[in-house]
Tab-separated table of C-alpha atoms in Angstrom:
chain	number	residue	atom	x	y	z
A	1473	UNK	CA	-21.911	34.058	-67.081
A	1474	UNK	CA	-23.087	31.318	-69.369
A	1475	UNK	CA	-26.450	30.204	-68.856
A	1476	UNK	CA	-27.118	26.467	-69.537
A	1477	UNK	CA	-30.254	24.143	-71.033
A	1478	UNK	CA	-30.968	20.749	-72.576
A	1479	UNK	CA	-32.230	22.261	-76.375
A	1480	UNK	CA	-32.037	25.349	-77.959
A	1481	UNK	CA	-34.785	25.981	-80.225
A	1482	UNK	CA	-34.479	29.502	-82.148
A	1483	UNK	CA	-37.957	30.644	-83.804
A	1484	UNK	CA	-41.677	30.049	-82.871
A	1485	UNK	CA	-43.333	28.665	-86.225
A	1486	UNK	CA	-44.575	25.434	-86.676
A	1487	UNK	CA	-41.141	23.758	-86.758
A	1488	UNK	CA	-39.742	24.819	-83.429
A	1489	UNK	CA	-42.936	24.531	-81.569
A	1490	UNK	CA	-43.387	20.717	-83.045
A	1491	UNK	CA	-39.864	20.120	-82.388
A	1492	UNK	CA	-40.506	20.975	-78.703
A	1493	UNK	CA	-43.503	18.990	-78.642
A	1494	UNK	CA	-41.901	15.711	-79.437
A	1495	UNK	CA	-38.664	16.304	-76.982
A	1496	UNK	CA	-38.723	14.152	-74.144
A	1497	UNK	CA	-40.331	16.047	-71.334
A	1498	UNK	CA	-37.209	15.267	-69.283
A	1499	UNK	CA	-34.888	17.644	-71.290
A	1500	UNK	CA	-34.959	21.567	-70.818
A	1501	UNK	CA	-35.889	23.318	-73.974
A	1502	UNK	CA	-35.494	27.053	-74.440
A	1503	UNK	CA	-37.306	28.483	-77.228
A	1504	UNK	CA	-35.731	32.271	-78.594
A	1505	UNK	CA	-37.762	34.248	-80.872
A	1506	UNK	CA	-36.759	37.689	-82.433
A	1507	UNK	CA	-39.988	39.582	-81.355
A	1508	UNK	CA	-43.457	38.133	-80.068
A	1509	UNK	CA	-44.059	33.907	-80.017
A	1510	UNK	CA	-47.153	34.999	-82.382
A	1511	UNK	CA	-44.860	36.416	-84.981
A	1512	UNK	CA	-44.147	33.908	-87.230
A	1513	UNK	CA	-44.750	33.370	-90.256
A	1514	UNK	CA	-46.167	29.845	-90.008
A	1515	UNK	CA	-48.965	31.927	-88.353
A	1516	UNK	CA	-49.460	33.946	-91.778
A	1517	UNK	CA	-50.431	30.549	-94.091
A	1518	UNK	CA	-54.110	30.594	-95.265
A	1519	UNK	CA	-54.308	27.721	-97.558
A	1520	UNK	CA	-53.477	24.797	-95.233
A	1521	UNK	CA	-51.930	21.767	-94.959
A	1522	UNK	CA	-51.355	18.639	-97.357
A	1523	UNK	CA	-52.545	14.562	-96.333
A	1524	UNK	CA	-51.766	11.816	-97.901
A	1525	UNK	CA	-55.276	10.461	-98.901
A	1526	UNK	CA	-54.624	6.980	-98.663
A	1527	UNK	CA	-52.199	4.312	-100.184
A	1528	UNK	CA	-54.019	4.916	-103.789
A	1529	UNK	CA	-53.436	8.713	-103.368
A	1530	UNK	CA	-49.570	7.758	-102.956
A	1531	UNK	CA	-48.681	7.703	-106.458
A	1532	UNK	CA	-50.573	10.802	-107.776
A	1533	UNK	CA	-49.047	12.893	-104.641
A	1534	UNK	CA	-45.867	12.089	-105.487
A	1535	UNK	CA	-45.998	13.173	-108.845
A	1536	UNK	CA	-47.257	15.857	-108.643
A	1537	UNK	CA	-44.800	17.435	-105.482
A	1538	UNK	CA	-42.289	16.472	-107.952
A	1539	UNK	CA	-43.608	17.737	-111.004
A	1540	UNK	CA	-44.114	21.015	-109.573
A	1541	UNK	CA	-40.094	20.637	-108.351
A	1542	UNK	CA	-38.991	21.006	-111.786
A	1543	UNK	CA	-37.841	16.988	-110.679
A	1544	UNK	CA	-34.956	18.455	-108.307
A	1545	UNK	CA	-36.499	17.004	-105.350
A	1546	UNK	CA	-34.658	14.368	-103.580
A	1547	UNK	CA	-37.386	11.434	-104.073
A	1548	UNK	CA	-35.938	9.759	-100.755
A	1549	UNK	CA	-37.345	13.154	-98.715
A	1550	UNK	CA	-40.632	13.495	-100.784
A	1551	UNK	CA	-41.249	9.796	-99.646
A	1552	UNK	CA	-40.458	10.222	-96.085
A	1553	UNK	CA	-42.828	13.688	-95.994
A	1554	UNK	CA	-45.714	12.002	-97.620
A	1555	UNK	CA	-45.932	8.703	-95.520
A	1556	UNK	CA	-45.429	10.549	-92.420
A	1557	UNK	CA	-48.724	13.101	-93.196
A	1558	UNK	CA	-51.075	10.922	-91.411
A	1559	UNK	CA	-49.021	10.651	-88.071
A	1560	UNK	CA	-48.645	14.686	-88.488
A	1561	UNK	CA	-52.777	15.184	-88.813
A	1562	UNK	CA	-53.472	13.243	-86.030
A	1563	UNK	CA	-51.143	14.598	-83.635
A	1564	UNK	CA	-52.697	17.994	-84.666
A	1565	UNK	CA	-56.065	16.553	-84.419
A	1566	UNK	CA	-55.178	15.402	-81.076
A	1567	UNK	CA	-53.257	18.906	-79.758
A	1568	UNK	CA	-56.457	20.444	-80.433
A	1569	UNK	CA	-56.544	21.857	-84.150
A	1570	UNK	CA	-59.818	22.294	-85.552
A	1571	UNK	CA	-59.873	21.239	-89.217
A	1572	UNK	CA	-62.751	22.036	-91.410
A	1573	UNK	CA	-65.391	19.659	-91.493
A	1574	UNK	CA	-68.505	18.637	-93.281
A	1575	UNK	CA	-72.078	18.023	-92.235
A	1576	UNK	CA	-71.424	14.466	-91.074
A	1577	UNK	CA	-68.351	15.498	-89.429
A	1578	UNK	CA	-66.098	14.510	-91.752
A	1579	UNK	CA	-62.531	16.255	-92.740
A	1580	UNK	CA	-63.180	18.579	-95.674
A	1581	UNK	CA	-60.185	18.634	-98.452
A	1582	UNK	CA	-59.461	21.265	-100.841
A	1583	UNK	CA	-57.589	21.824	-104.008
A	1584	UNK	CA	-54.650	24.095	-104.892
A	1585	UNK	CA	-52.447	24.688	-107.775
A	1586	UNK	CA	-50.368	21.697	-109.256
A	1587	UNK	CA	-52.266	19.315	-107.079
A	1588	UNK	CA	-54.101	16.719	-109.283
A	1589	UNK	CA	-56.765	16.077	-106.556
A	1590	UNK	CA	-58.428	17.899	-103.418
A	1591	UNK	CA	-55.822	16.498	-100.401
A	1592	UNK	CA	-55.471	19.834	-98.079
A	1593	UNK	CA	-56.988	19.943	-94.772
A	1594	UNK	CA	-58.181	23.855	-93.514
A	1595	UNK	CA	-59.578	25.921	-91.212
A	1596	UNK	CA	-61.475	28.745	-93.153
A	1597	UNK	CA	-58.999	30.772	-94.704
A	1598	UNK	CA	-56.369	31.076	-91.267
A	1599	UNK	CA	-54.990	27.332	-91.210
A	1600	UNK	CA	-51.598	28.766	-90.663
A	1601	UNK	CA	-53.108	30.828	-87.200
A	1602	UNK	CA	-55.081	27.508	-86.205
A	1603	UNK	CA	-52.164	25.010	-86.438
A	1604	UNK	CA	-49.037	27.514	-84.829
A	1605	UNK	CA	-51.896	28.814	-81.957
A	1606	UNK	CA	-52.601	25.316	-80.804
A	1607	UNK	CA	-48.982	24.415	-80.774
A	1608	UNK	CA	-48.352	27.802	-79.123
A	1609	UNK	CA	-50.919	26.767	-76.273
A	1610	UNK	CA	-49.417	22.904	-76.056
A	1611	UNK	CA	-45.502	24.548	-76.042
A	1612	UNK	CA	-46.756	26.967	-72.946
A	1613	UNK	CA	-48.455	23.860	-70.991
A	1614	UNK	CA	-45.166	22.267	-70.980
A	1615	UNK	CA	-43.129	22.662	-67.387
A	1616	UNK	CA	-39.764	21.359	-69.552
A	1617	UNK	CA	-40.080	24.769	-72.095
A	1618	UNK	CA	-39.110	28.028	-71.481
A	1619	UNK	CA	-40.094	30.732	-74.531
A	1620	UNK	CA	-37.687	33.751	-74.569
A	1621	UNK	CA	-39.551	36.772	-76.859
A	1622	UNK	CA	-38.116	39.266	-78.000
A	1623	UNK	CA	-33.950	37.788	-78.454
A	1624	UNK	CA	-32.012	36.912	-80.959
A	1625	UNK	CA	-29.490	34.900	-81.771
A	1626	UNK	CA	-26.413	36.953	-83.134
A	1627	UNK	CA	-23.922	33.943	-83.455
A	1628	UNK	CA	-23.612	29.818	-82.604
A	1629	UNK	CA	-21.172	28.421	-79.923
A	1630	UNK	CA	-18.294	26.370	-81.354
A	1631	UNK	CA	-16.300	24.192	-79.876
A	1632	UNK	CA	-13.940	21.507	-81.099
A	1633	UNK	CA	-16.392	21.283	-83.956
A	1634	UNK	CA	-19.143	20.697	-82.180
A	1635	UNK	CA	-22.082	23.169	-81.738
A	1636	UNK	CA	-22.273	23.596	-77.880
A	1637	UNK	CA	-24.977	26.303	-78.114
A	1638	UNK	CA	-26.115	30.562	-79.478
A	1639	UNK	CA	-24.848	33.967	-78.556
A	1640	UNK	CA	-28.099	35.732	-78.260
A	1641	UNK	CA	-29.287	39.361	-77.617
A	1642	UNK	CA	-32.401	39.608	-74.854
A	1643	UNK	CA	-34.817	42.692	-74.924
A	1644	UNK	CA	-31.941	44.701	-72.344
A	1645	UNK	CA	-29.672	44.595	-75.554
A	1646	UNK	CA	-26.829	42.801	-73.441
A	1647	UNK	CA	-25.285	39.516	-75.255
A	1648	UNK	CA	-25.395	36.549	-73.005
A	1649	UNK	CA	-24.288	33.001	-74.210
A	1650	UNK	CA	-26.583	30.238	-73.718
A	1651	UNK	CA	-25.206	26.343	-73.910
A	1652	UNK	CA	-27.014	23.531	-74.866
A	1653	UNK	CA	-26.131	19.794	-76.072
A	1654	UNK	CA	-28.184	20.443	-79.479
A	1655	UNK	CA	-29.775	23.481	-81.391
A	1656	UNK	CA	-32.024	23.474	-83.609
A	1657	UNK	CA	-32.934	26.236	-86.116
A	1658	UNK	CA	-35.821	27.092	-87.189
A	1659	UNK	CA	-35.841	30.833	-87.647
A	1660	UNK	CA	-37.826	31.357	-91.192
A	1661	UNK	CA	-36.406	32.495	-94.405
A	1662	UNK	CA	-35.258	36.088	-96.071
A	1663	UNK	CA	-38.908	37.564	-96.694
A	1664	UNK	CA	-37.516	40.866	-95.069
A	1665	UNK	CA	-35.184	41.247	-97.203
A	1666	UNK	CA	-37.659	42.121	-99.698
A	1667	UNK	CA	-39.414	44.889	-101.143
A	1668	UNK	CA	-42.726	42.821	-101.870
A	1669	UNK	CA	-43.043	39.635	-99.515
A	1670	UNK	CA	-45.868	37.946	-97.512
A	1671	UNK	CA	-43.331	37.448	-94.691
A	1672	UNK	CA	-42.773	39.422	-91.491
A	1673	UNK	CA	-40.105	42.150	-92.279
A	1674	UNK	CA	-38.150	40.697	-89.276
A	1675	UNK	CA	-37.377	37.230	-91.051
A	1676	UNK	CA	-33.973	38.442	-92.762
A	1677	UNK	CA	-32.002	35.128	-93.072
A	1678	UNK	CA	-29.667	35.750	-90.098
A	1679	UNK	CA	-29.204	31.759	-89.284
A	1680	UNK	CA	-28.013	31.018	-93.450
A	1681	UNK	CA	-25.406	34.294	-93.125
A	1682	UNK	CA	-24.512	32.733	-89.414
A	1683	UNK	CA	-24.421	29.427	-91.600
A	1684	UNK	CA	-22.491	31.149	-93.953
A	1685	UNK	CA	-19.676	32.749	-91.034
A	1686	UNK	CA	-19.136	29.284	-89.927
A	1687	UNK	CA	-18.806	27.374	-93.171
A	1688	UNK	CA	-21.989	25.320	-92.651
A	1689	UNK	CA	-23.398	23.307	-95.580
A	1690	UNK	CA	-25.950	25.742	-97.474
A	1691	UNK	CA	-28.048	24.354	-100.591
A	1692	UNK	CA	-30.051	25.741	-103.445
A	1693	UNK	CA	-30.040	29.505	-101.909
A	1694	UNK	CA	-31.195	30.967	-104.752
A	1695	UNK	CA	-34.561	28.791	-105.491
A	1696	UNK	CA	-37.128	31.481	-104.254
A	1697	UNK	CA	-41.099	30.940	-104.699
A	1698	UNK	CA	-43.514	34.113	-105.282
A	1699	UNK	CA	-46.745	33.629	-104.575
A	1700	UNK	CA	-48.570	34.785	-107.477
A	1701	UNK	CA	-51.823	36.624	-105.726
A	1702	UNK	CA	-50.884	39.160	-103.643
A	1703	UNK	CA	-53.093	42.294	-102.627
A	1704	UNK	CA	-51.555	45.113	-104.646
A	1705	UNK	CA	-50.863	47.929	-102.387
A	1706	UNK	CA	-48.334	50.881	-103.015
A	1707	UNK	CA	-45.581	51.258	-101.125
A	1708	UNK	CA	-43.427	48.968	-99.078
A	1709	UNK	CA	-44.426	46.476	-96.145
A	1710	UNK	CA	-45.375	43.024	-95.571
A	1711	UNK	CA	-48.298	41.943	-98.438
A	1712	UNK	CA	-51.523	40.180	-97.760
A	1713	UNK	CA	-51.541	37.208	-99.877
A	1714	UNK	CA	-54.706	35.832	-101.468
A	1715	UNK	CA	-54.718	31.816	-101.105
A	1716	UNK	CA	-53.699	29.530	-103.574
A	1717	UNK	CA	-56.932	27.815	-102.555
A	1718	UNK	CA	-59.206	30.780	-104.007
A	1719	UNK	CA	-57.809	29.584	-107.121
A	1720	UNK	CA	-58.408	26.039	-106.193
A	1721	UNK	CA	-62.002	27.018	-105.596
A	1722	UNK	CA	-62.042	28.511	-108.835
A	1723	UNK	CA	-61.349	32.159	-108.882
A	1724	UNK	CA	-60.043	33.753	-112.472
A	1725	UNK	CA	-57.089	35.462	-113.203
A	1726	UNK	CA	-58.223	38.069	-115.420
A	1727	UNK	CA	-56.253	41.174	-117.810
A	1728	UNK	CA	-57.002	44.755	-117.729
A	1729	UNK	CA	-59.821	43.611	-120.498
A	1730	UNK	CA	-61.169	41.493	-118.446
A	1731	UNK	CA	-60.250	38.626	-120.170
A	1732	UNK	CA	-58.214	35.245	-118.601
A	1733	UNK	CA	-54.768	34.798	-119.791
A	1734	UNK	CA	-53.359	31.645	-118.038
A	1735	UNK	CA	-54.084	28.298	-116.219
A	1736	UNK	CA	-54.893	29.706	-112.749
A	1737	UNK	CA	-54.048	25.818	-111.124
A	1738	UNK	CA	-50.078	25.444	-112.812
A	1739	UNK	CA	-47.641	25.675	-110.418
A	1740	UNK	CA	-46.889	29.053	-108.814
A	1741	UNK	CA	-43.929	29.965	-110.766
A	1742	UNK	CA	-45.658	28.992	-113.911
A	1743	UNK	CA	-48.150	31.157	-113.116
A	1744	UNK	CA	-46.381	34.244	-111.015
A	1745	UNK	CA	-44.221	33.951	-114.903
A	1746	UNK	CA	-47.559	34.534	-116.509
A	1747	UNK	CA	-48.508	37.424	-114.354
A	1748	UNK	CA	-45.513	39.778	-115.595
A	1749	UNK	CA	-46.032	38.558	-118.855
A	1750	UNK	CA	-49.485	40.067	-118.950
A	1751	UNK	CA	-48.708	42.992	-116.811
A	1752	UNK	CA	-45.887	43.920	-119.291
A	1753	UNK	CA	-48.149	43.123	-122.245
A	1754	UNK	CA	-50.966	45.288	-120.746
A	1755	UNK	CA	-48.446	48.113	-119.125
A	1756	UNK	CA	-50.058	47.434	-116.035
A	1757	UNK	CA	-48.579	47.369	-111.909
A	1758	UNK	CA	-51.220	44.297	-111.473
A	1759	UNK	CA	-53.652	41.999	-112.906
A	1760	UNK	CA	-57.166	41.239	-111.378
A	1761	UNK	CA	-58.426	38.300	-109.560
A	1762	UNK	CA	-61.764	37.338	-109.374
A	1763	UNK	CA	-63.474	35.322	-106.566
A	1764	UNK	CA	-66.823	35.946	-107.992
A	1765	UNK	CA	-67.115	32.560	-109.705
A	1766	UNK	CA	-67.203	31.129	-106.004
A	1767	UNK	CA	-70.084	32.536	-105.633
A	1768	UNK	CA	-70.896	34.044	-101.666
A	1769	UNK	CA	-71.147	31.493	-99.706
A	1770	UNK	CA	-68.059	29.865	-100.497
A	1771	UNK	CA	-66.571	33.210	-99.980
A	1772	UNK	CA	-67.839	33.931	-96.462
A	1773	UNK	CA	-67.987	30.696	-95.093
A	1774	UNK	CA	-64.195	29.588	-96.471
A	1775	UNK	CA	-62.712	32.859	-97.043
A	1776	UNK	CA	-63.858	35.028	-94.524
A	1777	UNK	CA	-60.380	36.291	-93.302
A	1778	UNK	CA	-59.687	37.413	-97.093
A	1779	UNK	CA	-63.071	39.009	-97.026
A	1780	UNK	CA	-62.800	41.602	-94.667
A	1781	UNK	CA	-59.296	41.911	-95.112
A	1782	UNK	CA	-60.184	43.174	-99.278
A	1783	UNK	CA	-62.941	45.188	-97.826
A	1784	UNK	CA	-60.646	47.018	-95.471
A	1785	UNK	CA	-59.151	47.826	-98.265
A	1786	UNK	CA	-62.093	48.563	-100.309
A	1787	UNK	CA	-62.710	45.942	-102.488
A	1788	UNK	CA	-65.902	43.610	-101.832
A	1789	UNK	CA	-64.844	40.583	-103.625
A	1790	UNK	CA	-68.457	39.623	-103.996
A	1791	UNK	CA	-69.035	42.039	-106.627
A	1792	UNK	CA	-65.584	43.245	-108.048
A	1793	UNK	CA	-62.055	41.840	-109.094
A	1794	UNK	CA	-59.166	42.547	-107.009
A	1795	UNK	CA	-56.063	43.649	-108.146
A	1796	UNK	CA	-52.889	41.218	-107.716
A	1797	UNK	CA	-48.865	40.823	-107.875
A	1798	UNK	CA	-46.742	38.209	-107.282
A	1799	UNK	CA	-44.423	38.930	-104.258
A	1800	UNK	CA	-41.735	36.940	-102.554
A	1801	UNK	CA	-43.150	33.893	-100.340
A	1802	UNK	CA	-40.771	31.033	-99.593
A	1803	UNK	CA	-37.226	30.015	-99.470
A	1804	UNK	CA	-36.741	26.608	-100.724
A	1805	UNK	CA	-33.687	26.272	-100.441
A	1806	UNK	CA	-31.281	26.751	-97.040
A	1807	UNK	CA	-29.157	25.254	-94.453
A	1808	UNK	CA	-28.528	21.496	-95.915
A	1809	UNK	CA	-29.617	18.211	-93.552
A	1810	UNK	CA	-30.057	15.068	-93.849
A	1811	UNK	CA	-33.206	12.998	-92.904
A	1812	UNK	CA	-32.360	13.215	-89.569
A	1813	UNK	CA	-32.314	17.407	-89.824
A	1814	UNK	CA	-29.086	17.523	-89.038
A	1815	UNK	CA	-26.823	20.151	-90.270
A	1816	UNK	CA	-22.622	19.537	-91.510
A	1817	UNK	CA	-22.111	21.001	-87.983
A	1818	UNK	CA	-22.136	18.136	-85.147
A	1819	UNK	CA	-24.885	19.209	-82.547
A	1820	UNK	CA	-26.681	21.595	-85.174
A	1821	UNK	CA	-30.122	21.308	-86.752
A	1822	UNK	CA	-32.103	22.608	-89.140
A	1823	UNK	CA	-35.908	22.527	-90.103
A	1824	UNK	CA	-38.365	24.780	-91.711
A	1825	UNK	CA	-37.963	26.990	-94.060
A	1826	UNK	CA	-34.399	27.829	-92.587
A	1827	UNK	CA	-33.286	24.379	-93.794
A	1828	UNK	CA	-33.385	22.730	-97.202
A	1829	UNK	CA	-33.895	19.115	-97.049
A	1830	UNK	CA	-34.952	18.618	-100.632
A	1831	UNK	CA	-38.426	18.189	-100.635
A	1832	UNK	CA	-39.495	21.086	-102.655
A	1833	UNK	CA	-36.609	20.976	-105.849
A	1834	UNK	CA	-37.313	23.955	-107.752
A	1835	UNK	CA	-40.338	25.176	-106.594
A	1836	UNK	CA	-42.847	24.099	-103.720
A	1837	UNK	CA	-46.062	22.357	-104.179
A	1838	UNK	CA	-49.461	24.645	-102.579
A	1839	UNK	CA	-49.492	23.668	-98.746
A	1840	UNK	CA	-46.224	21.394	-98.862
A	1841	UNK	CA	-44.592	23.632	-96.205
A	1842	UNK	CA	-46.363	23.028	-92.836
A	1843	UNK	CA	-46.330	19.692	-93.562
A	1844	UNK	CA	-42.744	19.309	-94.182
A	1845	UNK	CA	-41.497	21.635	-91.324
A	1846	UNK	CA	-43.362	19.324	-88.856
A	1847	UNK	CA	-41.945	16.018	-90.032
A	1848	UNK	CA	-38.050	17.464	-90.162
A	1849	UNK	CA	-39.138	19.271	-86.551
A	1850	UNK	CA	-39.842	15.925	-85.715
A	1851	UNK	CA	-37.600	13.824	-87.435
A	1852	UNK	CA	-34.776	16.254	-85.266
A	1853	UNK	CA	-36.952	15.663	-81.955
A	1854	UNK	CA	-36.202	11.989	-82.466
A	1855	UNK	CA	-32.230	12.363	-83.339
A	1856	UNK	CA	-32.252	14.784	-80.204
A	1857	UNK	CA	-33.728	12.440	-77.936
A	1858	UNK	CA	-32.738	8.537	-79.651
A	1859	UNK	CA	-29.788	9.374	-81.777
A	1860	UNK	CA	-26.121	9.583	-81.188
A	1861	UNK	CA	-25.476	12.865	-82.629
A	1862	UNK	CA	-27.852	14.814	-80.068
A	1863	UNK	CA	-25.240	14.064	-76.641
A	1864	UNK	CA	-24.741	16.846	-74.076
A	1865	UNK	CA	-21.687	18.684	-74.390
A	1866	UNK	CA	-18.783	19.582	-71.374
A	1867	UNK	CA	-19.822	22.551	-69.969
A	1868	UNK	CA	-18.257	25.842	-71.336
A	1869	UNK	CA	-16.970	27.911	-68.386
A	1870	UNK	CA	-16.297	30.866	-70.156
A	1871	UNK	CA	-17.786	32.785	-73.403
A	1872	UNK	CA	-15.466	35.564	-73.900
A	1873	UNK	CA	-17.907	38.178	-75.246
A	1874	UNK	CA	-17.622	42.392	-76.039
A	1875	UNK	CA	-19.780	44.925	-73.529
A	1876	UNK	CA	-20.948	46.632	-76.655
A	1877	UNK	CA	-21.768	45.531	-80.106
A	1878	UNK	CA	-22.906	47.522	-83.069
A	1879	UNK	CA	-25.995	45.084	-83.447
A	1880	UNK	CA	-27.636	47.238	-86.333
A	1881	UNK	CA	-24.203	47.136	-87.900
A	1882	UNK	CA	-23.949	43.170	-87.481
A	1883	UNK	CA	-27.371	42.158	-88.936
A	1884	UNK	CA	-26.595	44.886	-91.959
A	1885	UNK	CA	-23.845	42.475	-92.845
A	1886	UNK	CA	-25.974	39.592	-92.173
A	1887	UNK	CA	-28.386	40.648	-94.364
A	1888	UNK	CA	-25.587	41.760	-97.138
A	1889	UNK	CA	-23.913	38.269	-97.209
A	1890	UNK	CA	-27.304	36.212	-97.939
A	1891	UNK	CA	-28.127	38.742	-100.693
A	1892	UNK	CA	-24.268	38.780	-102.250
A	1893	UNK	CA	-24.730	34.803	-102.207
A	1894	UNK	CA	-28.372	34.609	-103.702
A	1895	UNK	CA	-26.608	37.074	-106.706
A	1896	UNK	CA	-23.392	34.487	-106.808
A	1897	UNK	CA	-25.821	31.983	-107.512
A	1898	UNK	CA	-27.914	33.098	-109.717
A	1899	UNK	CA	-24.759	34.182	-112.119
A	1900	UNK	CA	-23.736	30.569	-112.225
């Protein structure tokens, strides 16, 4: 039996619940997501989210999202992300999202690494829990959208060329097909296939190996951010990451002297490249970071999420260093699109960290990400519901599937071709 729908959205970060935002409220969205709605990673992101500041800001932006892109970005993209930050803010404002504010009520901005002037809107130190939980909320008012937890898409449905819709697992472990005139990814990147990584250990890459089964465009696969300040902890799991805004606030990285040894606001690969340095200079597992300088009110009133988290772990930041490590963070690059988010694979779309559209070259400027998965979620909303690639397809009356599948088995391989690529790459 094939079960039918408007849009397919797979993943419940910022970029598939946007995506279903902006869909006309006509169309029947299904949303699949591998395990809870609340387990994404776009909830994870403390730092926050970048604004253009104004026409004069344009210039200085732009620079510097490029400068910290080693200058691979495609300049058309970065252009199109930056202009369409204030339409982005105020539908956020609007859904609900409380943004930090001042005493007179006005937005507070904060500074990061590589950025050459405070432009980041925040809420305390859980901006990435603020912005996906209001979109949540607004996805489960709407009648049109229908979130599936706990599936997963195993495969796409092709036909004639055309993507006509997924092959998905639900939580009784039977494979059903599900068609749709358009799907959009927006499943994450390959955190879990990591050791160290601030990711969930469920985001594996499956869409860019399902990309990769089905000869679908792929681009810069191998251009992987780590974060620099990580929460050293033995052992293997998901890391808490310390924001890139502590640093922006003015925390010090520091040797096992106690001494700094870098430019704590470079870009993050300039300074995650500093971190081994020192740590294979001073024979160490970690360096130290320390908020101190911030002194405690900044601390508890903008940090307070990294607070208690440190003193679960029994560091009080307000009196002691903590010890970091850079760990894996982001995928910048992915499945290719265009500036419509749409994939080399008629009906398919891409957005997120799943896709690569360019913005980020090299490496990604601090708090670049929610930003730009909201303009390609909505830049494919528009395609969807305007454009002439987004058409319904004929039904399909049959999806000839197997009774049993060795799933563990399937997302093994999965997991094996991403890697096998990243290491093709990176011998080039």
């Amino acid at each position: 039996m094939v079960q039918h729908c408007d849009v397919i959205i797979v993943g419940t970060g910022v970029a598939g619940l946007y995506c279903a935002l902006n869909l006309p409220d006509d169309l029947h969205v299904r949303i699949l997501t591998k395990q809870k709605a609340e387990e994404a990673n776009s909830f994870l992101a403390q730092g926050g989210i970048c604004v253009l500041r104004g026409e004069d800001d344009f210039a200085d932006y732009y620079e510097d999202t490029m400068r910290a892109g080693h200058y691979e970005n495609d300049p058309k993209t970065v252009e199109l992300v930056l202009r369409s930050s204030n339409q982005v803010i105020r539908d956020l404002i609007r859904y609900g999202v409380r943004f930090d504010r001042d005493a007179d009520g006005e937005l507070e901005y904060t500074r990061e690494g590589a950025h050459s002037k405070p432009r980041i809107l925040y809420h305390q130190d859980i901006t990435g829990q603020e912005i996906t939980g209001t979109l949540l909320q607004r996805v489960r008012e709407r009648p049109n959208v229908q979130i599936q937890e706990n599936t997963t898409m195993v495969d796409l449905l092709v036909q004639e060329g055309r993507c006509c819709g997924v092959v998905a697992v639900g939580e009784d472990q039977r494979l059903f097909a599900l068609q749709a005139g358009a799907v959009v990814l927006a499943c994450g990147g390959i955190g879990g296939l990591y050791q160290n990584s601030t990711s969930y250990s469920h985001i594996t890459g499956d869409a860019l190996a399902i990309a990769l089964k089905h000869q679908i465009a792929l681009k810069d696969l191998n251009y992987i951010q780590m974060h620099p300040t990580t929460l050293y902890a033995k052992g293997k799991g998901r890391k808490f990451l310390i924001s890139e805004s502590v640093r922006g606030e003015g925390a010090l990285l520091l040797d096992k002297h106690g001494q700094r040894f870098t430019d704590e606001l470079q870009p993050r690969d300039v300074v995650s490249k500093a971190i081994w340095k020192q740590m294979q200079i001073d024979g160490t597992e970690h360096v130290w970071e320390d908020l101190r300088p911030l002194g405690e009110q900044v601390i508890l009133e903008h940090f307070p999420n990294i607070f208690q988290q440190c003193l679960r772990m029994g560091y009080d930041v307000r009196r002691e260093p903590i010890p970091v490590v850079p760990a894996e963070h982001y995928l910048m690059g992915g499945i290719a699109v265009d500036l419509a988010s749409r994939t080399s694979l008629e009906g398919l779309y891409a957005c997120g960290e799943t896709s690569c559209n360019g913005i980020h070259g090299r490496n990604r400027l601090a708090s670049n990400s929610l930003l730009e998965a909201m303009v390609f979620a909505n830049r494919a909303a528009d395609d969807i519901a305007f454009g002439c690639h987004g058409g319904r397809t004929a039904p399909v009356e049959e999806v000839p599937l197997p009774e049993t599948m060795d799933l563990e088995q399937l997302f093994q391989g999965y997991a094996d071709a991403v890697r096998k690529q990243i290491e093709r790459l990176n011998q080039q």
